[in-house]
Amino acid sequence: SSNESSSDSSTSSPPLPPTPEHALPGVLFSQGSWYIPFILDLEHVGITKGHGPLTEAAHLLTQISPAHKQTMEKLSEALLCRDDSKLRDMLYGPAPPTVAYNVEVLYSMVMPSSDTRLERSRSFQLACVKKAPLLVQCLSDKDFLNNAAPHTRRVGYLALVRLAKLSLFTLGHLFEILAPDGAEVTLDKDFRMDVTILREALQTVPNHSCELIVKAIAEKLANALGEQVMTAGEESESVSSLVWWRVPTAATVRALYALAYSVAQPSEMSGMVHPDDVILVRECMEVVTICMALGGGHLEALLHESWWQDTALYLMIDCPNPQVRVSCAEQLLAMCAWGGG
């Protein structure tokens, strides 16, 4: 008996040693079912109790850990579901830190860092574009990230604005495909889209490498959606409903300017604008540009709004951060190039 057992042990292959990465705390957190939700709850407790060190420590833990596996699974199900209710629940139901984390994970799924994963994310990207009405609604909805701490709003809105930008740029390129030779897309008697203005707006993307990636992905997604329009079935219906969706309204533009204005205020302690807030302002202004183009480019009406005059005056002249002033002025000049709509 002992000989048999020794023979078995000598012929069987030794177990593979665990890789060091699997034992890292962040990886363990992301794979476990309750670690990340518990840490997010701690962050919320820290915010509500005014406990700065607890809030900061919990937030940093979620930032250095890979995306939570169960959150990714829930978001995958919500994205690929025709109904918006599951995604809406994840964007409105939980406490602000969890909502912001959900949006961050969603962005990482739609726009992963590696090129190989980027190609595999195509289904997520298409599904995300079809959720554009919900994502854009969040931008102007006061209930979204209501009463969130500054750092929570920063990370949540940055991911949301970037998702909205990808969706809206894709929609813009889709309208180009639908009107390759004409100057207008007529959706109904009350709404016409000037594709000439839209085409100019799509060419004014700043020459940053990350923006060029977004533009290239948006063009690919628009081509895929254009092909789906030609087919029969649920996919065609979902794209058609997206085309007939009334594109971002003045309320969305106003909300983006309000968000940019609020985050462009210098910190009381440092007297400076947070670097991530500078990026958020730039992203907001780029989304404003595409929103205006999708809405017909009616810049003249915007210029006469008193709220816009006050907001633009601060962002382009009074804000102490030069990058904020430049990014806002750049986008306004780009819109002026359309001739006012």
Coordinates of C-alpha atoms in Angstrom, one line a residue:
S1 CA 0.0 0.0 0.0
S2 CA 2.8 2.4 0.9
N3 CA 4.6 1.5 -2.3
E4 CA 1.5 2.3 -4.4
S5 CA 1.1 5.6 -2.7
S6 CA 4.7 6.6 -3.2
S7 CA 4.5 5.6 -6.8
D8 CA 1.4 7.7 -7.3
S9 CA 3.0 10.7 -5.7
S10 CA 6.1 10.4 -7.9
T11 CA 4.2 10.3 -11.2
S12 CA 1.7 13.0 -10.5
S13 CA 2.6 16.6 -11.5
P14 CA 3.3 19.0 -8.7
P15 CA 0.7 21.8 -8.2
L16 CA 1.4 25.1 -9.9
P17 CA 2.7 27.7 -7.5
P18 CA 0.4 30.7 -7.2
T19 CA 1.6 33.8 -9.0
P20 CA 2.6 36.7 -6.7
E21 CA 0.0 39.0 -8.3
H22 CA -2.9 36.8 -7.1
A23 CA -1.8 37.4 -3.5
L24 CA -1.7 41.2 -3.8
P25 CA -4.3 42.9 -1.5
G26 CA -5.9 44.8 -4.3
V27 CA -6.4 41.7 -6.4
L28 CA -7.9 39.9 -3.4
F29 CA -10.2 42.9 -2.8
S30 CA -11.4 42.9 -6.4
Q31 CA -12.1 39.1 -6.5
G32 CA -13.9 38.9 -3.2
S33 CA -17.7 39.5 -3.0
W34 CA -17.8 41.9 -0.1
Y35 CA -14.4 43.7 0.2
I36 CA -14.9 46.5 -2.2
P37 CA -18.6 47.1 -1.2
F38 CA -17.5 47.3 2.4
I39 CA -14.7 49.7 1.6
L40 CA -17.1 51.9 -0.3
D41 CA -19.5 51.8 2.7
L42 CA -16.5 52.9 4.9
E43 CA -15.9 55.8 2.5
H44 CA -19.5 56.9 2.8
V45 CA -19.4 56.7 6.6
G46 CA -16.2 58.8 6.5
I47 CA -18.0 61.4 4.4
T48 CA -21.2 61.5 6.5
K49 CA -19.2 61.7 9.8
G50 CA -16.7 64.2 8.5
H51 CA -13.8 61.8 9.1
G52 CA -11.2 62.9 6.6
P53 CA -8.6 60.1 7.1
L54 CA -11.1 57.3 6.9
T55 CA -12.7 58.8 3.7
E56 CA -9.3 59.3 2.0
A57 CA -8.0 55.9 3.0
A58 CA -11.1 54.0 1.8
H59 CA -11.1 56.0 -1.5
L60 CA -7.5 55.3 -2.2
L61 CA -8.0 51.5 -1.6
T62 CA -10.8 51.5 -4.3
Q63 CA -8.6 53.4 -6.7
I64 CA -5.5 51.1 -6.4
S65 CA -7.5 47.9 -6.7
P66 CA -8.5 46.3 -10.0
A67 CA -12.2 46.6 -10.9
H68 CA -14.5 44.6 -8.7
K69 CA -15.4 41.4 -10.4
Q70 CA -19.1 41.3 -9.3
T71 CA -19.6 45.0 -10.1
M72 CA -18.3 44.3 -13.7
E73 CA -20.7 41.3 -14.0
K74 CA -23.6 43.5 -12.9
L75 CA -22.7 46.3 -15.2
S76 CA -22.3 43.8 -18.1
E77 CA -25.8 42.5 -17.5
A78 CA -27.1 46.1 -17.2
L79 CA -25.4 47.3 -20.3
L80 CA -26.5 44.4 -22.5
C81 CA -30.1 44.6 -21.2
R82 CA -32.5 46.4 -23.6
D83 CA -34.2 48.0 -20.6
D84 CA -32.5 50.9 -18.8
S85 CA -33.8 50.0 -15.4
K86 CA -30.8 47.9 -14.2
L87 CA -28.2 50.5 -15.2
R88 CA -30.4 53.2 -13.8
D89 CA -30.5 51.4 -10.4
M90 CA -26.7 51.2 -10.4
L91 CA -26.4 55.0 -11.2
Y92 CA -29.0 56.2 -8.7
G93 CA -29.7 53.6 -6.1
P94 CA -26.5 53.3 -4.0
A95 CA -24.7 55.9 -1.9
P96 CA -22.6 58.4 -3.9
P97 CA -19.2 56.6 -3.5
T98 CA -20.7 53.4 -4.9
V99 CA -22.4 55.3 -7.8
A100 CA -19.1 57.0 -8.7
Y101 CA -17.3 53.7 -8.5
N102 CA -19.9 52.0 -10.7
V103 CA -19.4 54.8 -13.4
E104 CA -15.6 54.4 -13.1
V105 CA -15.8 50.7 -13.6
L106 CA -18.2 51.1 -16.5
Y107 CA -15.8 53.5 -18.2
S108 CA -12.9 51.0 -17.7
M109 CA -15.0 48.3 -19.3
V110 CA -15.9 50.5 -22.3
M111 CA -12.5 52.1 -22.7
P112 CA -9.9 49.6 -21.3
S113 CA -6.2 50.6 -21.4
S114 CA -4.8 47.8 -23.5
D115 CA -5.4 47.6 -27.3
T116 CA -6.2 43.8 -27.2
R117 CA -9.0 44.4 -24.6
L118 CA -10.2 47.4 -26.5
E119 CA -11.2 45.2 -29.5
R120 CA -12.9 42.7 -27.1
S121 CA -14.9 45.6 -25.6
R122 CA -16.7 46.4 -28.9
S123 CA -20.0 44.9 -27.7
F124 CA -19.8 47.0 -24.4
Q125 CA -19.0 50.1 -26.4
L126 CA -22.0 49.6 -28.7
A127 CA -24.3 48.9 -25.8
C128 CA -22.9 52.0 -24.0
V129 CA -23.8 54.2 -27.0
K130 CA -27.3 52.8 -27.0
K131 CA -27.5 54.0 -23.4
A132 CA -26.7 57.6 -24.4
P133 CA -30.1 59.0 -23.4
L134 CA -29.7 57.8 -19.8
L135 CA -26.0 58.8 -19.6
V136 CA -26.8 62.3 -20.9
Q137 CA -29.8 62.6 -18.6
C138 CA -27.5 62.0 -15.6
L139 CA -25.4 65.1 -16.6
S140 CA -28.3 67.4 -16.0
D141 CA -30.1 65.4 -13.3
K142 CA -29.8 67.0 -9.8
D143 CA -30.4 63.6 -8.2
F144 CA -27.3 62.1 -9.7
L145 CA -24.4 62.1 -7.2
N146 CA -26.5 64.4 -5.0
N147 CA -24.7 65.5 -1.8
A148 CA -21.5 63.8 -2.9
A149 CA -18.1 64.8 -1.6
P150 CA -15.9 66.8 -4.0
H151 CA -13.6 63.9 -4.7
T152 CA -16.5 61.6 -5.3
R153 CA -18.1 64.1 -7.7
R154 CA -14.8 64.5 -9.5
V155 CA -14.2 60.8 -10.3
G156 CA -17.8 60.1 -11.0
Y157 CA -18.4 63.0 -13.3
L158 CA -15.1 62.6 -15.1
A159 CA -16.0 59.0 -16.1
L160 CA -19.6 60.0 -16.9
V161 CA -18.6 62.9 -19.1
R162 CA -16.1 60.7 -21.0
L163 CA -18.8 58.1 -21.6
A164 CA -21.2 60.7 -22.8
K165 CA -18.5 62.1 -25.1
L166 CA -17.9 58.7 -26.7
S167 CA -21.6 58.1 -27.1
L168 CA -22.3 61.6 -28.6
F169 CA -19.3 61.5 -31.0
T170 CA -20.5 58.1 -32.2
L171 CA -24.0 59.5 -32.7
G172 CA -22.6 62.4 -34.6
H173 CA -20.7 60.1 -37.0
L174 CA -23.8 58.0 -37.4
F175 CA -25.8 61.1 -38.6
E176 CA -22.9 61.7 -41.0
I177 CA -23.4 58.2 -42.4
L178 CA -27.2 58.7 -42.6
A179 CA -26.7 61.9 -44.7
P180 CA -23.6 61.3 -46.8
D181 CA -24.5 63.8 -49.5
G182 CA -27.1 66.0 -47.9
A183 CA -26.8 69.0 -45.6
E184 CA -29.6 68.0 -43.3
V185 CA -31.1 65.1 -41.5
T186 CA -34.8 65.5 -41.0
L187 CA -36.1 63.4 -38.2
D188 CA -39.6 65.1 -38.1
K189 CA -41.3 68.4 -38.9
D190 CA -39.9 70.0 -35.7
F191 CA -36.3 68.8 -35.8
R192 CA -33.7 69.1 -38.5
M193 CA -30.0 68.5 -38.0
D194 CA -27.5 70.6 -40.0
V195 CA -24.9 67.9 -40.9
T196 CA -22.5 70.5 -42.3
I197 CA -22.2 72.0 -38.8
L198 CA -22.0 68.6 -37.3
R199 CA -19.2 67.5 -39.7
E200 CA -17.2 70.7 -38.8
A201 CA -17.6 70.0 -35.1
L202 CA -16.4 66.4 -35.5
Q203 CA -13.2 67.7 -37.1
T204 CA -12.4 70.1 -34.2
V205 CA -11.4 67.5 -31.7
P206 CA -8.2 68.6 -30.0
N207 CA -5.1 66.9 -31.2
H208 CA -4.5 64.9 -28.0
S209 CA -3.6 61.2 -28.5
C210 CA -6.4 60.1 -26.2
E211 CA -9.0 62.2 -28.1
L212 CA -7.8 60.7 -31.4
I213 CA -8.4 57.3 -29.9
V214 CA -11.9 58.3 -28.9
K215 CA -12.6 59.7 -32.4
A216 CA -11.3 56.5 -34.1
I217 CA -13.4 54.3 -31.9
A218 CA -16.5 56.5 -32.4
E219 CA -16.1 56.2 -36.2
K220 CA -15.9 52.4 -35.9
L221 CA -18.9 52.2 -33.7
A222 CA -20.9 54.5 -36.0
N223 CA -20.2 52.2 -38.9
A224 CA -21.3 49.2 -36.9
L225 CA -24.5 51.0 -35.8
G226 CA -25.1 52.0 -39.5
E227 CA -24.9 48.3 -40.5
Q228 CA -27.4 47.4 -37.7
V229 CA -29.9 49.9 -39.0
M230 CA -30.0 48.0 -42.3
T231 CA -30.7 44.7 -40.6
A232 CA -34.1 43.6 -39.3
G233 CA -34.8 42.7 -35.7
E234 CA -34.1 44.1 -32.2
E235 CA -30.7 45.6 -33.1
S236 CA -32.2 47.7 -35.8
E237 CA -35.0 48.9 -33.6
S238 CA -32.6 49.9 -30.8
V239 CA -30.5 52.0 -33.2
S240 CA -33.5 53.5 -34.8
S241 CA -34.8 54.6 -31.3
L242 CA -31.4 56.2 -30.7
V243 CA -31.5 58.1 -34.0
W244 CA -35.0 59.4 -33.1
W245 CA -33.9 60.3 -29.6
R246 CA -34.1 64.1 -29.2
V247 CA -30.4 64.9 -28.9
P248 CA -29.0 66.9 -25.9
T249 CA -31.0 69.9 -25.0
A250 CA -30.1 73.3 -23.7
A251 CA -30.5 71.9 -20.2
T252 CA -27.6 69.5 -20.9
V253 CA -25.4 72.4 -22.1
R254 CA -26.3 74.5 -19.1
A255 CA -25.5 71.6 -16.7
L256 CA -22.1 71.0 -18.3
Y257 CA -21.2 74.7 -17.9
A258 CA -22.5 74.7 -14.3
L259 CA -20.4 71.6 -13.6
A260 CA -17.3 73.2 -15.2
Y261 CA -17.8 76.4 -13.2
S262 CA -18.2 74.5 -9.9
V263 CA -15.1 72.4 -10.2
A264 CA -13.0 75.3 -11.6
Q265 CA -13.1 77.1 -8.3
P266 CA -9.7 77.2 -6.5
S267 CA -9.3 75.2 -3.3
E268 CA -9.5 77.3 -0.1
M269 CA -6.4 75.5 1.2
S270 CA -4.1 75.6 -1.8
G271 CA -5.6 78.4 -3.8
M272 CA -5.3 76.2 -6.9
V273 CA -7.7 74.2 -9.1
H274 CA -7.3 70.4 -8.6
P275 CA -5.5 68.9 -11.6
D276 CA -8.3 66.3 -12.2
D277 CA -10.8 69.2 -12.1
V278 CA -8.8 70.9 -14.9
I279 CA -9.2 67.7 -17.0
L280 CA -12.9 67.6 -16.1
V281 CA -13.5 71.2 -17.3
R282 CA -11.8 70.4 -20.6
E283 CA -13.9 67.3 -21.1
C284 CA -17.1 69.2 -20.3
M285 CA -16.3 71.9 -22.8
E286 CA -15.6 69.3 -25.5
V287 CA -19.0 67.7 -24.8
V288 CA -20.6 71.1 -24.9
T289 CA -19.2 71.5 -28.4
I290 CA -20.6 68.3 -29.7
C291 CA -24.0 68.9 -27.9
M292 CA -24.3 72.3 -29.6
A293 CA -23.5 70.7 -33.0
L294 CA -26.0 67.9 -32.5
G295 CA -28.6 70.6 -31.5
G296 CA -28.0 72.6 -34.7
G297 CA -25.2 74.9 -33.5
H298 CA -27.4 77.7 -32.3
L299 CA -24.6 79.6 -30.5
E300 CA -26.3 83.0 -30.9
A301 CA -29.1 82.0 -28.5
L302 CA -26.5 80.8 -26.0
L303 CA -24.6 84.1 -26.1
H304 CA -27.6 86.1 -25.0
E305 CA -28.2 83.9 -21.9
S306 CA -27.2 85.9 -18.7
W307 CA -26.1 82.7 -16.9
W308 CA -23.8 81.8 -19.8
Q309 CA -22.3 85.3 -19.8
D310 CA -21.4 85.0 -16.1
T311 CA -20.1 81.5 -16.4
A312 CA -18.1 82.0 -19.5
L313 CA -16.6 85.3 -18.1
Y314 CA -15.2 83.3 -15.1
L315 CA -14.1 80.3 -17.1
M316 CA -12.3 82.2 -19.8
I317 CA -11.0 85.3 -17.9
D318 CA -11.3 85.2 -14.1
C319 CA -10.3 81.6 -13.4
P320 CA -6.8 81.5 -11.9
N321 CA -5.9 78.3 -13.9
P322 CA -4.6 79.1 -17.4
Q323 CA -5.4 75.6 -18.7
V324 CA -9.1 76.1 -17.8
R325 CA -9.1 79.5 -19.5
V326 CA -7.5 78.1 -22.7
S327 CA -9.7 75.0 -23.0
C328 CA -12.9 77.0 -22.6
A329 CA -11.8 79.6 -25.1
E330 CA -10.7 76.9 -27.6
Q331 CA -14.1 75.3 -27.6
L332 CA -16.0 78.7 -27.9
L333 CA -13.8 79.6 -30.9
A334 CA -14.5 76.3 -32.5
M335 CA -18.3 76.9 -32.1
C336 CA -17.9 80.5 -33.5
A337 CA -16.3 78.9 -36.6
W338 CA -19.7 77.4 -37.5
G339 CA -21.1 80.9 -38.0
G340 CA -23.5 80.8 -35.0
G341 CA -25.8 78.1 -36.4

